[in-house]
Amino acid sequence: MSEKKSKGQELLEQLAYKKRNYYEIADEAERNEIFRYAEGYKAFLDAAKTEREVCDFAVNEAKKNGFTEYRFGDPLKAGDKKYFVNRGKSVVVFRVGTKNIEEDGMRIIASHIDAPRIDIKQNPLYEDSGMAFFKTHYYGGIKKYQWTAIPLALHGVIMLKNGEKVSVRVGEDPKDPVFYINDLLPHLGGEQMSGAASKLIEGEQLNVVVGGLPYDDKEVSDKIKLGVLSVLHETYGVSEEDLLSAELSAVPAYGARDIGFDRALIGAYGHDDRVCAYPALTAVVGNNTEHTVLAMLVDKEEIGSEGTTGIQCKIYEDLMEEISLALGANFRKVRAASKCLSSDVTAAYDPNFANVYEKMNAALLSCGTAMCKFTGARGKSGSNDANAEFIGEVRRMFAENDVVWQTAELGKVDIGGGGTVAKFVAQLNIDTVDLGVPVISMHAPWELVSKADVYSNYKAFLAFMK
Ligand code: MN
Ligand code: MN
């Protein structure tokens, strides 16, 4: 079958860059690995739908692998395996390497574990016209109409007056009830459908149906509300006032599933950014390295990395400084020698919406984890814009370890934009570049990724740690 290649063909192969589909490159053994790894990822997605649950999952995985809790001031030595929990909502899992940390720095993989969702308001419960509802306030950048008419689960905590914390997780077990946001029937939706999609459902219409059974007592009004309160009291021992100090979120009740006859793809809630958090966690927990490596799983990226659990909080810098101190190292030197992969998803090119992408520089599904030199909007505003020198270094790491990867830009210039945690890590004088899995339908209640890209992301982290 081997025909002799023409001179031009040979030159083309030698000189031209071509993005390639990872599934095409992978041999059978590697394809099996891609599919095997996806099973663990799907189980993780179903177990952990909120930042608190991801945090718990990560701590459990770390403990199973011999990691122990770290607190500020604890001594550290080479070979130590530690996890550091911030308020139950973010966690840093780390290994202390044998290399001199002042010269070698830290290898940081930073991803976020919060996802867009529908948060319940502090005084949420009311009834109207045969239904009881929770008032909500959405979290993160969502298309509000996508969250109507789908099964929702409720996750979170309720803090009681006595300081006790009650956990809530309803709608995940097939026997559980689920919750619901109403949409308008098309028969009466003429006016709704003729307006802007951003106004199809308004924020104050995102009310979650939580009940419909009137409490059996002629003497009281708001019987359905009372019925719901009585169930909440029986189940959780809470009263309406306790909801004032609750943190409850409605998330899609769907589980993660394979998509396609060939099962190449995965549909799930919250790929953004658990599709980077899971590889970061499994890479650091399951693999030894000479470097000091940190998997930072942080909260609040979807609302600007704010608050005590977002990456802008000083606690993460404090942790790095504490690690440096415990190892007798100069923190400034450690930072200067450190490197970071800011690991967040990017938009996968979607042929159904081709006009918003620039295909040459968009991430293509199944072509591997995607590196974004810069994010931001307009003239790269708000972007980290990594140095070519650092990208070159990371590129070498990937080449030496057969990582299939690609470069990416979120969309066409001036169409929109986005940003993530990279710029906040870079502020610490740490070389940082964005790297993550391409996603279709990002921020929808159910997003799509390729199993090949998930595994490529994991392999990229292993190469970065090596
Ligand atoms: Mn993200
Ligand atoms: Mn996002």
Short mmCIF file of N, CA and C in Angstrom, two decimals, residues 176-333:
data_model
loop_
_atom_site.label_atom_id
_atom_site.label_comp_id
_atom_site.label_asym_id
_atom_site.label_seq_id
_atom_site.Cartn_x
_atom_site.Cartn_y
_atom_site.Cartn_z
N ASP A 176 -36.06 10.00 45.37
CA ASP A 176 -36.29 11.36 45.89
C ASP A 176 -37.27 12.12 45.01
N PRO A 177 -37.95 13.09 45.61
CA PRO A 177 -38.67 14.06 44.76
C PRO A 177 -37.65 15.02 44.15
N VAL A 178 -38.05 15.72 43.09
CA VAL A 178 -37.20 16.77 42.53
C VAL A 178 -37.97 18.09 42.56
N PHE A 179 -37.37 19.14 42.06
CA PHE A 179 -37.97 20.47 42.10
C PHE A 179 -38.03 21.03 40.67
N TYR A 180 -38.67 22.19 40.50
CA TYR A 180 -39.08 22.56 39.14
C TYR A 180 -39.26 24.06 39.01
N ILE A 181 -38.84 24.60 37.88
CA ILE A 181 -39.12 26.00 37.57
C ILE A 181 -40.07 26.04 36.37
N ASN A 182 -41.19 26.74 36.53
CA ASN A 182 -42.23 26.74 35.49
C ASN A 182 -41.82 27.52 34.25
N ASP A 183 -42.30 27.06 33.11
CA ASP A 183 -42.21 27.86 31.89
C ASP A 183 -43.62 28.04 31.34
N LEU A 184 -43.76 28.90 30.38
CA LEU A 184 -45.06 29.22 29.81
C LEU A 184 -45.37 28.29 28.64
N LEU A 185 -46.62 27.83 28.58
CA LEU A 185 -47.00 26.98 27.45
C LEU A 185 -46.94 27.77 26.14
N PRO A 186 -46.54 27.12 25.04
CA PRO A 186 -46.40 27.85 23.77
C PRO A 186 -47.72 28.48 23.31
N HIS A 187 -48.82 27.86 23.67
CA HIS A 187 -50.14 28.38 23.28
C HIS A 187 -50.35 29.81 23.74
N LEU A 188 -49.73 30.15 24.89
CA LEU A 188 -49.88 31.51 25.43
C LEU A 188 -48.57 32.27 25.36
N GLY A 189 -47.59 31.69 24.67
CA GLY A 189 -46.24 32.26 24.70
C GLY A 189 -45.91 33.18 23.54
N GLY A 190 -46.92 33.63 22.81
CA GLY A 190 -46.66 34.46 21.64
C GLY A 190 -45.83 35.69 21.96
N GLU A 191 -46.26 36.43 22.97
CA GLU A 191 -45.55 37.66 23.32
C GLU A 191 -44.17 37.34 23.89
N GLN A 192 -44.11 36.32 24.76
CA GLN A 192 -42.83 35.92 25.36
C GLN A 192 -41.82 35.56 24.28
N MET A 193 -42.26 34.78 23.28
CA MET A 193 -41.34 34.26 22.26
C MET A 193 -40.92 35.31 21.25
N SER A 194 -41.61 36.42 21.21
CA SER A 194 -41.25 37.45 20.23
C SER A 194 -40.23 38.43 20.80
N GLY A 195 -39.94 38.33 22.10
CA GLY A 195 -38.99 39.25 22.74
C GLY A 195 -37.58 38.69 22.76
N ALA A 196 -36.68 39.40 23.43
CA ALA A 196 -35.28 38.96 23.54
C ALA A 196 -35.19 37.71 24.41
N ALA A 197 -34.30 36.80 24.05
CA ALA A 197 -34.13 35.57 24.82
C ALA A 197 -33.73 35.86 26.26
N SER A 198 -33.02 36.96 26.48
CA SER A 198 -32.61 37.31 27.84
C SER A 198 -33.81 37.66 28.71
N LYS A 199 -34.94 37.95 28.06
CA LYS A 199 -36.14 38.31 28.83
C LYS A 199 -37.21 37.21 28.81
N LEU A 200 -36.90 36.08 28.20
CA LEU A 200 -37.90 35.00 28.14
C LEU A 200 -38.37 34.64 29.54
N ILE A 201 -37.40 34.51 30.43
CA ILE A 201 -37.68 34.28 31.84
C ILE A 201 -36.87 35.32 32.61
N GLU A 202 -37.52 36.09 33.46
CA GLU A 202 -36.82 37.11 34.24
C GLU A 202 -36.31 36.48 35.54
N GLY A 203 -35.33 37.13 36.14
CA GLY A 203 -34.75 36.61 37.37
C GLY A 203 -35.79 36.29 38.44
N GLU A 204 -36.75 37.19 38.60
CA GLU A 204 -37.76 36.98 39.65
C GLU A 204 -38.84 35.96 39.26
N GLN A 205 -38.73 35.43 38.03
CA GLN A 205 -39.64 34.33 37.65
C GLN A 205 -39.02 32.96 37.90
N LEU A 206 -37.75 32.96 38.29
CA LEU A 206 -37.06 31.67 38.54
C LEU A 206 -37.44 31.13 39.91
N ASN A 207 -38.72 30.98 40.14
CA ASN A 207 -39.20 30.47 41.42
C ASN A 207 -39.31 28.95 41.34
N VAL A 208 -38.80 28.29 42.36
CA VAL A 208 -38.74 26.82 42.33
C VAL A 208 -39.94 26.23 43.04
N VAL A 209 -40.67 25.36 42.36
CA VAL A 209 -41.83 24.69 42.96
C VAL A 209 -41.32 23.67 43.99
N VAL A 210 -41.81 23.81 45.23
CA VAL A 210 -41.36 22.92 46.30
C VAL A 210 -42.50 22.17 46.99
N GLY A 211 -43.75 22.37 46.53
CA GLY A 211 -44.82 21.64 47.18
C GLY A 211 -46.19 21.97 46.61
N GLY A 212 -47.19 21.17 47.03
CA GLY A 212 -48.56 21.38 46.55
C GLY A 212 -49.63 20.78 47.45
N LEU A 213 -49.23 20.32 48.63
CA LEU A 213 -50.18 19.62 49.50
C LEU A 213 -50.60 20.52 50.67
N PRO A 214 -51.89 20.89 50.75
CA PRO A 214 -52.33 21.78 51.85
C PRO A 214 -52.29 21.05 53.20
N TYR A 215 -51.84 21.75 54.22
CA TYR A 215 -51.88 21.21 55.59
C TYR A 215 -53.34 21.10 56.02
N ASP A 216 -53.66 20.00 56.68
CA ASP A 216 -55.06 19.68 56.96
C ASP A 216 -55.55 20.41 58.22
N ASP A 217 -55.91 21.68 58.05
CA ASP A 217 -56.46 22.45 59.17
C ASP A 217 -57.21 23.66 58.60
N LYS A 218 -58.54 23.68 58.81
CA LYS A 218 -59.36 24.75 58.24
C LYS A 218 -59.01 26.11 58.81
N GLU A 219 -58.42 26.14 59.99
CA GLU A 219 -58.21 27.41 60.70
C GLU A 219 -57.05 28.23 60.16
N VAL A 220 -56.14 27.59 59.42
CA VAL A 220 -54.94 28.34 58.99
C VAL A 220 -55.02 28.73 57.53
N SER A 221 -54.36 29.85 57.23
CA SER A 221 -54.21 30.25 55.83
C SER A 221 -52.83 29.75 55.36
N ASP A 222 -52.51 29.92 54.08
CA ASP A 222 -51.22 29.44 53.53
C ASP A 222 -50.95 27.99 53.93
N LYS A 223 -51.94 27.14 53.63
CA LYS A 223 -51.87 25.74 54.09
C LYS A 223 -50.75 24.97 53.40
N ILE A 224 -50.49 25.28 52.10
CA ILE A 224 -49.44 24.53 51.38
C ILE A 224 -48.07 24.91 51.93
N LYS A 225 -47.89 26.21 52.21
CA LYS A 225 -46.64 26.65 52.81
C LYS A 225 -46.42 25.95 54.15
N LEU A 226 -47.49 25.89 54.95
CA LEU A 226 -47.38 25.23 56.26
C LEU A 226 -47.05 23.75 56.10
N GLY A 227 -47.67 23.14 55.07
CA GLY A 227 -47.38 21.73 54.81
C GLY A 227 -45.90 21.52 54.50
N VAL A 228 -45.33 22.40 53.67
CA VAL A 228 -43.90 22.28 53.34
C VAL A 228 -43.04 22.50 54.59
N LEU A 229 -43.44 23.52 55.39
CA LEU A 229 -42.69 23.78 56.63
C LEU A 229 -42.71 22.56 57.54
N SER A 230 -43.88 21.89 57.61
CA SER A 230 -43.96 20.74 58.51
C SER A 230 -43.08 19.60 58.01
N VAL A 231 -42.99 19.42 56.68
CA VAL A 231 -42.09 18.39 56.14
C VAL A 231 -40.64 18.76 56.45
N LEU A 232 -40.29 20.05 56.23
CA LEU A 232 -38.92 20.49 56.52
C LEU A 232 -38.57 20.25 58.00
N HIS A 233 -39.58 20.49 58.87
CA HIS A 233 -39.33 20.31 60.30
C HIS A 233 -39.13 18.83 60.64
N GLU A 234 -40.02 17.99 60.05
CA GLU A 234 -39.90 16.54 60.31
C GLU A 234 -38.58 15.99 59.79
N THR A 235 -38.18 16.42 58.59
CA THR A 235 -37.01 15.85 57.93
C THR A 235 -35.70 16.41 58.48
N TYR A 236 -35.67 17.72 58.69
CA TYR A 236 -34.40 18.37 59.04
C TYR A 236 -34.40 19.05 60.41
N GLY A 237 -35.55 19.08 61.05
CA GLY A 237 -35.63 19.75 62.35
C GLY A 237 -35.47 21.25 62.25
N VAL A 238 -35.89 21.84 61.12
CA VAL A 238 -35.70 23.28 60.94
C VAL A 238 -37.04 24.00 60.89
N SER A 239 -36.99 25.30 61.21
CA SER A 239 -38.16 26.17 61.07
C SER A 239 -37.86 27.17 59.96
N GLU A 240 -38.87 27.97 59.62
CA GLU A 240 -38.68 28.94 58.52
C GLU A 240 -37.52 29.89 58.82
N GLU A 241 -37.39 30.28 60.09
CA GLU A 241 -36.33 31.24 60.44
C GLU A 241 -34.94 30.66 60.17
N ASP A 242 -34.80 29.34 60.29
CA ASP A 242 -33.49 28.72 60.05
C ASP A 242 -33.04 28.89 58.60
N LEU A 243 -34.00 29.08 57.70
CA LEU A 243 -33.63 29.27 56.29
C LEU A 243 -32.88 30.58 56.08
N LEU A 244 -33.02 31.51 57.05
CA LEU A 244 -32.30 32.78 56.94
C LEU A 244 -30.79 32.53 56.91
N SER A 245 -30.36 31.48 57.60
CA SER A 245 -28.92 31.17 57.61
C SER A 245 -28.66 29.85 56.88
N ALA A 246 -29.31 29.72 55.72
CA ALA A 246 -29.10 28.51 54.91
C ALA A 246 -28.35 28.90 53.63
N GLU A 247 -27.71 27.91 53.04
CA GLU A 247 -27.09 28.07 51.73
C GLU A 247 -27.57 26.90 50.91
N LEU A 248 -28.66 27.11 50.18
CA LEU A 248 -29.26 26.03 49.39
C LEU A 248 -29.20 26.41 47.92
N SER A 249 -28.92 25.42 47.09
CA SER A 249 -28.83 25.68 45.65
C SER A 249 -29.64 24.64 44.91
N ALA A 250 -30.33 25.10 43.86
CA ALA A 250 -30.99 24.17 42.95
C ALA A 250 -30.04 23.90 41.79
N VAL A 251 -29.76 22.63 41.57
CA VAL A 251 -28.87 22.22 40.47
C VAL A 251 -29.61 21.15 39.66
N PRO A 252 -29.23 20.93 38.42
CA PRO A 252 -29.93 19.92 37.62
C PRO A 252 -29.86 18.55 38.30
N ALA A 253 -30.99 17.85 38.32
CA ALA A 253 -31.02 16.54 38.98
C ALA A 253 -30.52 15.44 38.05
N TYR A 254 -30.15 15.79 36.84
CA TYR A 254 -29.62 14.77 35.92
C TYR A 254 -28.26 14.27 36.39
N GLY A 255 -27.96 13.02 36.10
CA GLY A 255 -26.62 12.49 36.30
C GLY A 255 -25.79 12.65 35.04
N ALA A 256 -24.52 12.28 35.15
CA ALA A 256 -23.62 12.30 33.98
C ALA A 256 -23.90 11.06 33.12
N ARG A 257 -23.94 11.26 31.82
CA ARG A 257 -24.23 10.15 30.90
C ARG A 257 -23.31 10.22 29.69
N ASP A 258 -23.06 9.06 29.09
CA ASP A 258 -22.37 9.05 27.80
C ASP A 258 -23.29 9.64 26.74
N ILE A 259 -22.71 10.36 25.80
CA ILE A 259 -23.47 10.90 24.67
C ILE A 259 -22.95 10.25 23.39
N GLY A 260 -23.86 9.82 22.54
CA GLY A 260 -23.50 9.27 21.23
C GLY A 260 -23.50 7.76 21.21
N PHE A 261 -23.79 7.19 20.04
CA PHE A 261 -23.78 5.73 19.88
C PHE A 261 -22.43 5.13 20.25
N ASP A 262 -21.36 5.91 19.97
CA ASP A 262 -20.01 5.40 20.22
C ASP A 262 -19.47 5.77 21.60
N ARG A 263 -20.29 6.50 22.39
CA ARG A 263 -19.93 6.88 23.76
C ARG A 263 -18.66 7.72 23.86
N ALA A 264 -18.38 8.49 22.83
CA ALA A 264 -17.14 9.30 22.83
C ALA A 264 -17.23 10.51 23.75
N LEU A 265 -18.46 10.94 24.06
CA LEU A 265 -18.68 12.23 24.72
C LEU A 265 -19.42 12.03 26.04
N ILE A 266 -19.34 13.04 26.90
CA ILE A 266 -20.05 12.98 28.19
C ILE A 266 -20.93 14.21 28.35
N GLY A 267 -22.19 13.98 28.70
CA GLY A 267 -23.08 15.07 29.08
C GLY A 267 -23.18 15.11 30.59
N ALA A 268 -23.13 16.30 31.17
CA ALA A 268 -23.25 16.42 32.62
C ALA A 268 -23.46 17.86 33.02
N TYR A 269 -23.97 18.02 34.23
CA TYR A 269 -24.01 19.35 34.86
C TYR A 269 -22.63 19.64 35.44
N GLY A 270 -22.13 20.85 35.21
CA GLY A 270 -20.94 21.32 35.93
C GLY A 270 -19.61 20.82 35.41
N HIS A 271 -19.53 20.44 34.13
CA HIS A 271 -18.19 20.17 33.56
C HIS A 271 -17.27 21.36 33.85
N ASP A 272 -17.83 22.55 33.69
CA ASP A 272 -17.12 23.80 34.02
C ASP A 272 -17.21 24.00 35.52
N ASP A 273 -16.22 23.69 36.31
CA ASP A 273 -14.88 23.42 35.88
C ASP A 273 -14.39 22.11 36.52
N ARG A 274 -15.36 21.23 36.82
CA ARG A 274 -14.96 19.97 37.46
C ARG A 274 -14.19 19.10 36.50
N VAL A 275 -14.31 19.38 35.20
CA VAL A 275 -13.57 18.62 34.20
C VAL A 275 -12.07 18.98 34.26
N CYS A 276 -11.74 20.05 34.96
CA CYS A 276 -10.33 20.35 35.23
C CYS A 276 -9.98 20.00 36.67
N ALA A 277 -10.95 20.18 37.57
CA ALA A 277 -10.69 19.90 38.99
C ALA A 277 -10.41 18.40 39.22
N TYR A 278 -11.18 17.55 38.54
CA TYR A 278 -10.99 16.10 38.75
C TYR A 278 -9.62 15.64 38.26
N PRO A 279 -9.22 16.00 37.04
CA PRO A 279 -7.85 15.64 36.63
C PRO A 279 -6.78 16.24 37.53
N ALA A 280 -6.98 17.48 38.01
CA ALA A 280 -5.99 18.09 38.91
C ALA A 280 -5.88 17.26 40.19
N LEU A 281 -7.04 16.91 40.74
CA LEU A 281 -7.07 16.12 41.98
C LEU A 281 -6.44 14.75 41.78
N THR A 282 -6.87 14.04 40.74
CA THR A 282 -6.37 12.68 40.55
C THR A 282 -4.88 12.67 40.19
N ALA A 283 -4.44 13.70 39.48
CA ALA A 283 -3.02 13.77 39.13
C ALA A 283 -2.17 13.92 40.39
N VAL A 284 -2.56 14.84 41.27
CA VAL A 284 -1.73 15.10 42.46
C VAL A 284 -1.89 13.99 43.50
N VAL A 285 -3.09 13.50 43.68
CA VAL A 285 -3.32 12.47 44.70
C VAL A 285 -2.66 11.15 44.31
N GLY A 286 -2.71 10.83 43.02
CA GLY A 286 -2.29 9.49 42.61
C GLY A 286 -0.88 9.34 42.07
N ASN A 287 -0.11 10.43 42.02
CA ASN A 287 1.18 10.33 41.35
C ASN A 287 2.29 11.04 42.11
N ASN A 288 3.37 10.32 42.32
CA ASN A 288 4.52 10.88 43.02
C ASN A 288 5.32 11.77 42.07
N THR A 289 6.03 12.73 42.64
CA THR A 289 6.84 13.63 41.82
C THR A 289 7.95 14.23 42.67
N GLU A 290 9.00 14.68 41.98
CA GLU A 290 10.11 15.34 42.70
C GLU A 290 9.77 16.79 43.05
N HIS A 291 8.81 17.34 42.31
CA HIS A 291 8.45 18.75 42.54
C HIS A 291 7.47 18.86 43.71
N THR A 292 7.38 20.07 44.27
CA THR A 292 6.29 20.36 45.19
C THR A 292 5.10 20.78 44.34
N VAL A 293 4.02 20.00 44.42
CA VAL A 293 2.87 20.25 43.54
C VAL A 293 1.62 20.55 44.35
N LEU A 294 0.81 21.46 43.84
CA LEU A 294 -0.44 21.84 44.51
C LEU A 294 -1.58 21.74 43.51
N ALA A 295 -2.64 21.04 43.89
CA ALA A 295 -3.90 21.11 43.15
C ALA A 295 -4.80 22.05 43.95
N MET A 296 -5.07 23.22 43.40
CA MET A 296 -5.91 24.19 44.10
C MET A 296 -7.32 24.11 43.52
N LEU A 297 -8.26 23.68 44.35
CA LEU A 297 -9.65 23.57 43.90
C LEU A 297 -10.41 24.69 44.62
N VAL A 298 -10.69 25.76 43.89
CA VAL A 298 -11.19 26.97 44.53
C VAL A 298 -12.65 27.24 44.18
N ASP A 299 -13.23 28.13 44.95
CA ASP A 299 -14.66 28.46 44.84
C ASP A 299 -14.83 29.84 44.18
N LYS A 300 -16.06 30.16 43.83
CA LYS A 300 -16.49 31.52 43.45
C LYS A 300 -15.87 32.07 42.17
N GLU A 301 -15.29 31.20 41.33
CA GLU A 301 -14.76 31.70 40.06
C GLU A 301 -15.87 32.26 39.19
N GLU A 302 -17.03 31.62 39.27
CA GLU A 302 -18.14 32.03 38.39
C GLU A 302 -18.68 33.42 38.73
N ILE A 303 -18.32 33.94 39.90
CA ILE A 303 -18.78 35.30 40.23
C ILE A 303 -17.59 36.23 40.48
N GLY A 304 -16.45 35.89 39.91
CA GLY A 304 -15.31 36.81 39.95
C GLY A 304 -14.23 36.46 40.96
N SER A 305 -14.24 35.23 41.46
CA SER A 305 -13.20 34.75 42.39
C SER A 305 -13.12 35.59 43.66
N GLU A 306 -14.28 36.04 44.12
CA GLU A 306 -14.35 36.93 45.29
C GLU A 306 -14.50 36.14 46.60
N GLY A 307 -14.59 36.89 47.69
CA GLY A 307 -14.92 36.28 48.99
C GLY A 307 -13.76 35.49 49.60
N THR A 308 -14.06 34.85 50.72
CA THR A 308 -13.01 34.15 51.46
C THR A 308 -12.64 32.81 50.81
N THR A 309 -13.46 32.34 49.88
CA THR A 309 -13.16 31.05 49.27
C THR A 309 -12.77 31.17 47.81
N GLY A 310 -12.89 32.39 47.24
CA GLY A 310 -12.41 32.64 45.88
C GLY A 310 -10.90 32.84 45.87
N ILE A 311 -10.31 32.71 44.69
CA ILE A 311 -8.84 32.69 44.65
C ILE A 311 -8.22 34.05 44.96
N GLN A 312 -9.03 35.12 44.95
CA GLN A 312 -8.46 36.42 45.31
C GLN A 312 -8.22 36.54 46.82
N CYS A 313 -8.78 35.63 47.60
CA CYS A 313 -8.56 35.67 49.06
C CYS A 313 -7.10 35.38 49.36
N LYS A 314 -6.56 36.08 50.35
CA LYS A 314 -5.14 35.95 50.72
C LYS A 314 -4.80 34.58 51.30
N ILE A 315 -5.81 33.77 51.60
CA ILE A 315 -5.53 32.50 52.28
C ILE A 315 -4.64 31.60 51.42
N TYR A 316 -4.78 31.70 50.09
CA TYR A 316 -3.99 30.81 49.23
C TYR A 316 -2.52 31.27 49.20
N GLU A 317 -2.34 32.59 49.18
CA GLU A 317 -0.98 33.13 49.26
C GLU A 317 -0.37 32.78 50.62
N ASP A 318 -1.19 32.91 51.67
CA ASP A 318 -0.73 32.55 53.02
C ASP A 318 -0.29 31.09 53.05
N LEU A 319 -1.07 30.22 52.43
CA LEU A 319 -0.73 28.80 52.43
C LEU A 319 0.62 28.58 51.75
N MET A 320 0.81 29.21 50.59
CA MET A 320 2.09 29.05 49.88
C MET A 320 3.25 29.57 50.72
N GLU A 321 2.99 30.67 51.41
CA GLU A 321 4.04 31.24 52.26
C GLU A 321 4.34 30.31 53.44
N GLU A 322 3.28 29.74 54.03
CA GLU A 322 3.46 28.80 55.14
C GLU A 322 4.26 27.57 54.71
N ILE A 323 3.95 27.08 53.51
CA ILE A 323 4.69 25.92 53.00
C ILE A 323 6.17 26.29 52.84
N SER A 324 6.42 27.47 52.29
CA SER A 324 7.79 27.93 52.10
C SER A 324 8.51 28.05 53.44
N LEU A 325 7.84 28.69 54.40
CA LEU A 325 8.42 28.86 55.74
C LEU A 325 8.75 27.52 56.38
N ALA A 326 7.79 26.60 56.28
CA ALA A 326 7.98 25.28 56.91
C ALA A 326 9.17 24.55 56.30
N LEU A 327 9.49 24.89 55.06
CA LEU A 327 10.62 24.23 54.40
C LEU A 327 11.89 25.09 54.49
N GLY A 328 11.80 26.17 55.26
CA GLY A 328 12.95 27.05 55.45
C GLY A 328 13.34 27.81 54.21
N ALA A 329 12.37 28.11 53.36
CA ALA A 329 12.68 28.76 52.09
C ALA A 329 12.19 30.20 52.06
N ASN A 330 12.85 31.01 51.26
CA ASN A 330 12.46 32.40 51.03
C ASN A 330 11.26 32.42 50.09
N PHE A 331 10.15 32.94 50.60
CA PHE A 331 8.88 32.88 49.85
C PHE A 331 8.98 33.61 48.51
N ARG A 332 9.70 34.73 48.49
CA ARG A 332 9.82 35.48 47.23
C ARG A 332 10.54 34.64 46.18
N LYS A 333 11.58 33.94 46.61
CA LYS A 333 12.30 33.09 45.66
C LYS A 333 11.43 31.92 45.19
#
